[in-house]
XYZ file of C-alpha atoms in Angstrom:
276
model
C 76.339 79.907 94.895
C 75.588 77.871 98.110
C 72.606 79.923 98.784
C 70.851 79.088 95.432
C 67.572 77.003 95.661
C 69.576 74.189 93.901
C 73.188 74.885 94.678
C 75.885 73.321 92.403
C 78.579 71.120 93.753
C 81.621 73.383 94.443
C 85.146 72.258 94.711
C 87.790 74.476 95.958
C 91.355 74.213 94.555
C 93.776 76.213 96.671
C 96.776 75.967 99.072
C 94.380 76.177 102.019
C 90.696 75.324 102.535
C 88.669 78.441 102.452
C 87.550 79.602 106.004
C 84.197 78.527 107.371
C 83.444 76.281 104.393
C 84.347 72.959 105.930
C 81.784 70.386 104.935
C 80.004 72.739 102.547
C 82.332 72.327 99.574
C 84.781 69.839 98.210
C 88.400 70.712 98.509
C 91.798 69.686 97.097
C 95.148 71.234 97.771
C 96.776 72.411 94.599
C 99.945 74.340 94.312
C 100.069 76.055 90.894
C 103.893 76.767 91.306
C 104.552 73.082 91.408
C 105.906 71.716 87.996
C 103.428 68.886 88.163
C 100.475 71.043 89.016
C 98.965 70.743 85.456
C 98.674 66.869 85.506
C 97.259 66.901 89.073
C 94.821 69.567 88.205
C 93.569 67.820 85.090
C 93.065 64.644 87.066
C 91.036 66.405 89.736
C 88.929 68.219 87.123
C 88.142 64.900 85.317
C 87.510 63.092 88.637
C 85.159 65.814 89.927
C 83.422 66.168 86.426
C 83.980 69.935 86.632
C 81.826 71.889 84.210
C 83.143 75.438 84.998
C 86.442 76.633 86.448
C 86.949 80.098 87.965
C 90.624 81.038 87.788
C 91.440 83.681 90.379
C 94.929 82.779 91.516
C 96.512 86.171 90.993
C 98.187 88.317 93.554
C 96.157 91.069 95.173
C 99.396 92.395 96.570
C 102.599 92.229 94.409
C 105.532 90.812 96.561
C 109.251 91.318 96.453
C 109.500 87.649 95.371
C 109.172 88.478 91.670
C 110.201 85.073 90.433
C 107.676 83.338 92.581
C 104.958 85.751 91.524
C 105.695 84.937 87.920
C 105.616 81.196 88.609
C 102.173 81.569 90.304
C 100.620 84.059 87.971
C 101.942 83.231 84.451
C 103.235 79.557 84.758
C 100.409 78.642 87.066
C 97.927 80.072 84.424
C 99.444 77.838 81.868
C 98.753 74.780 84.172
C 95.200 75.854 84.507
C 94.679 76.231 80.757
C 96.401 72.905 80.012
C 94.250 71.124 82.689
C 91.071 72.576 81.351
C 91.943 71.489 77.842
C 92.887 67.888 78.950
C 89.766 67.581 81.012
C 87.484 69.211 78.375
C 86.117 71.736 80.892
C 83.113 73.436 79.105
C 83.636 76.864 80.767
C 86.506 78.884 82.000
C 86.034 82.135 83.788
C 89.175 84.282 84.189
C 89.422 87.104 86.808
C 91.511 89.959 85.290
C 91.954 93.655 85.797
C 91.576 96.887 83.870
C 95.131 97.679 85.233
C 96.320 95.583 82.299
C 95.452 98.397 79.833
C 98.169 100.367 81.583
C 98.267 103.974 82.813
C 99.686 106.044 79.869
C 99.452 109.758 78.974
C 98.110 108.880 75.506
C 95.306 106.699 76.700
C 91.834 107.565 75.213
C 89.007 108.756 77.525
C 87.556 105.232 77.774
C 89.320 101.993 76.997
C 87.226 99.334 75.437
C 87.720 95.628 75.576
C 89.485 95.683 72.121
C 92.179 98.179 73.222
C 95.610 96.515 73.508
C 96.833 95.482 76.933
C 99.990 97.721 77.379
C 100.376 97.045 81.102
C 103.198 98.805 82.962
C 106.870 98.027 82.652
C 107.457 98.685 86.422
C 104.433 96.582 87.686
C 105.568 92.939 87.593
C 102.177 91.437 88.558
C 100.632 93.465 85.845
C 103.162 92.240 83.338
C 102.490 88.629 84.428
C 98.786 89.093 83.819
C 99.289 90.628 80.508
C 101.380 87.639 79.435
C 98.791 85.317 80.879
C 95.963 86.985 78.856
C 98.132 86.684 75.708
C 98.409 83.000 76.332
C 94.625 82.773 76.982
C 94.052 84.379 73.692
C 95.899 81.626 72.000
C 94.025 78.973 74.172
C 90.703 80.334 72.918
C 91.827 79.976 69.305
C 93.080 76.377 69.815
C 89.999 75.345 71.828
C 86.908 76.941 70.221
C 84.597 74.526 71.912
C 85.613 75.907 75.398
C 83.553 79.025 76.525
C 86.031 81.466 77.960
C 84.876 84.572 79.954
C 87.456 87.247 80.851
C 86.311 89.732 83.562
C 88.628 92.830 83.705
C 87.578 94.563 87.019
C 88.273 98.108 87.895
C 89.853 98.675 91.348
C 87.650 96.845 93.752
C 86.284 98.481 97.024
C 84.108 97.191 99.810
C 84.034 96.295 103.577
C 85.392 92.682 103.156
C 87.975 93.421 100.409
C 91.578 94.386 101.093
C 94.646 94.929 98.917
C 97.459 97.525 98.504
C 94.917 99.850 96.657
C 92.385 99.731 99.438
C 95.034 100.307 102.083
C 96.485 103.309 100.156
C 93.051 105.034 100.125
C 92.152 103.890 103.676
C 94.714 106.306 105.092
C 93.460 109.632 106.409
C 96.217 111.234 104.424
C 96.605 109.889 100.842
C 99.717 110.489 98.903
C 99.114 112.072 95.425
C 101.334 113.322 92.630
C 101.797 117.072 92.423
C 100.042 118.413 89.320
C 98.127 115.298 88.435
C 94.417 114.734 89.045
C 93.346 111.808 86.908
C 89.831 110.407 86.522
C 89.450 107.187 88.462
C 86.781 104.466 88.670
C 86.009 101.561 91.087
C 83.615 98.738 91.431
C 81.965 97.287 94.645
C 83.055 93.824 95.797
C 79.388 92.727 95.758
C 78.995 93.637 92.036
C 82.181 91.621 91.224
C 80.814 88.657 93.175
C 77.424 89.025 91.365
C 79.111 89.059 87.891
C 81.242 85.977 88.888
C 78.208 84.006 89.973
C 76.417 84.826 86.770
C 79.418 83.544 84.745
C 79.367 80.365 86.603
C 75.757 79.521 86.219
C 75.335 81.179 82.749
C 77.266 81.144 79.557
C 78.876 84.551 78.882
C 81.742 84.072 76.496
C 83.997 87.017 75.729
C 85.838 89.862 77.413
C 84.079 92.265 79.676
C 85.201 95.341 81.675
C 83.550 95.289 85.077
C 83.262 98.829 86.418
C 80.713 101.012 88.270
C 79.061 103.662 86.223
C 80.703 107.084 86.246
C 84.167 108.396 86.935
C 85.470 111.082 89.166
C 88.685 113.078 89.597
C 91.065 111.867 92.359
C 90.757 115.111 94.186
C 86.891 114.861 94.291
C 87.076 111.284 95.434
C 89.378 112.204 98.337
C 87.148 115.218 99.187
C 83.921 113.117 99.262
C 85.653 110.529 101.441
C 86.968 113.160 103.946
C 90.514 112.520 103.155
C 93.474 114.900 102.954
C 95.721 114.782 99.910
C 99.445 114.947 100.346
C 100.775 116.073 96.841
C 104.441 115.326 96.243
C 106.685 116.150 93.287
C 106.976 113.158 90.913
C 110.802 113.090 90.464
C 111.599 113.668 94.139
C 108.968 111.092 95.330
C 109.905 108.487 92.897
C 113.655 108.928 93.655
C 113.295 108.975 97.479
C 110.801 105.998 97.617
C 112.512 103.672 95.040
C 114.143 101.306 97.424
C 111.471 101.279 100.129
C 108.773 100.660 97.633
C 110.818 97.893 95.776
C 111.551 96.190 99.093
C 107.866 96.024 99.899
C 106.329 95.194 96.460
C 109.068 94.279 94.156
C 108.448 97.332 92.073
C 109.585 100.994 91.729
C 107.045 103.523 92.817
C 105.881 104.137 89.304
C 104.518 100.595 89.056
C 101.637 101.781 91.365
C 101.776 105.706 91.408
C 101.530 106.024 87.589
C 97.947 104.777 88.059
C 97.337 107.928 90.155
C 99.042 110.035 87.441
C 97.679 109.058 83.963
C 94.312 108.292 82.678
C 93.259 104.491 82.351
C 89.590 104.436 82.799
C 87.536 101.566 81.112
C 84.364 101.531 79.089
C 81.937 99.422 80.974
C 79.096 99.455 78.494
C 79.575 95.829 77.347
C 79.633 94.523 80.927
C 76.481 96.509 81.922
C 74.553 95.109 78.913
C 75.510 91.538 79.832
C 75.124 91.786 83.585
C 73.066 94.840 84.389
């Protein structure tokens, strides 16, 4: 956005000022887990005359502090919606994930934006975001004058992006589940940034799956990447890794590994039509 011929004024709202952006953007410290965050945020949005808000305050890595994650992702999202309503913000862009559809054995081949968000009972950050999107749907009904864009991205990959998914696939030996070889899809970090930029400077109301074209079986992905698969029996793996996984992420193994077990690929046609 700063590289545009006529860059917009950008205001960062976060716990810490983004690295290397001192003097290039405005900044206000906002903690969305603070009970008074909604009022402070509304005041800042009005004072700065904000026209578009990008809400991306969601965990890339779920933590063992399940209650804090809920305060940030669900209650924090309520603060954002209430502040946007109070400040009469014209455009709200919401960064979401195709993981919210859930990994289930009865999923269709391609999930469209109209399919229900079934999430996953063992993935607390996914549950938080499903709850947040349900609240957002009510916000859209109550505030028809606000333009709301929801971007559900596939798993993001790229040289500057890191999360627990990237780290899992970065290993030379990748744990898989014996007897399962689901189709998977990803999207490059630059494509996600391009779509976000378009949604800030243009009006694209609605819900969009943001994915690359094409899907591949997990085994093919690992082969193309020069990785070695380590297939483990599901019951044994889930039982042996229950406590270590819960200590590191707050979730049982199924909260992540079911996404390497069942089909959950999304139909990206609507996003491709809107953003190229």
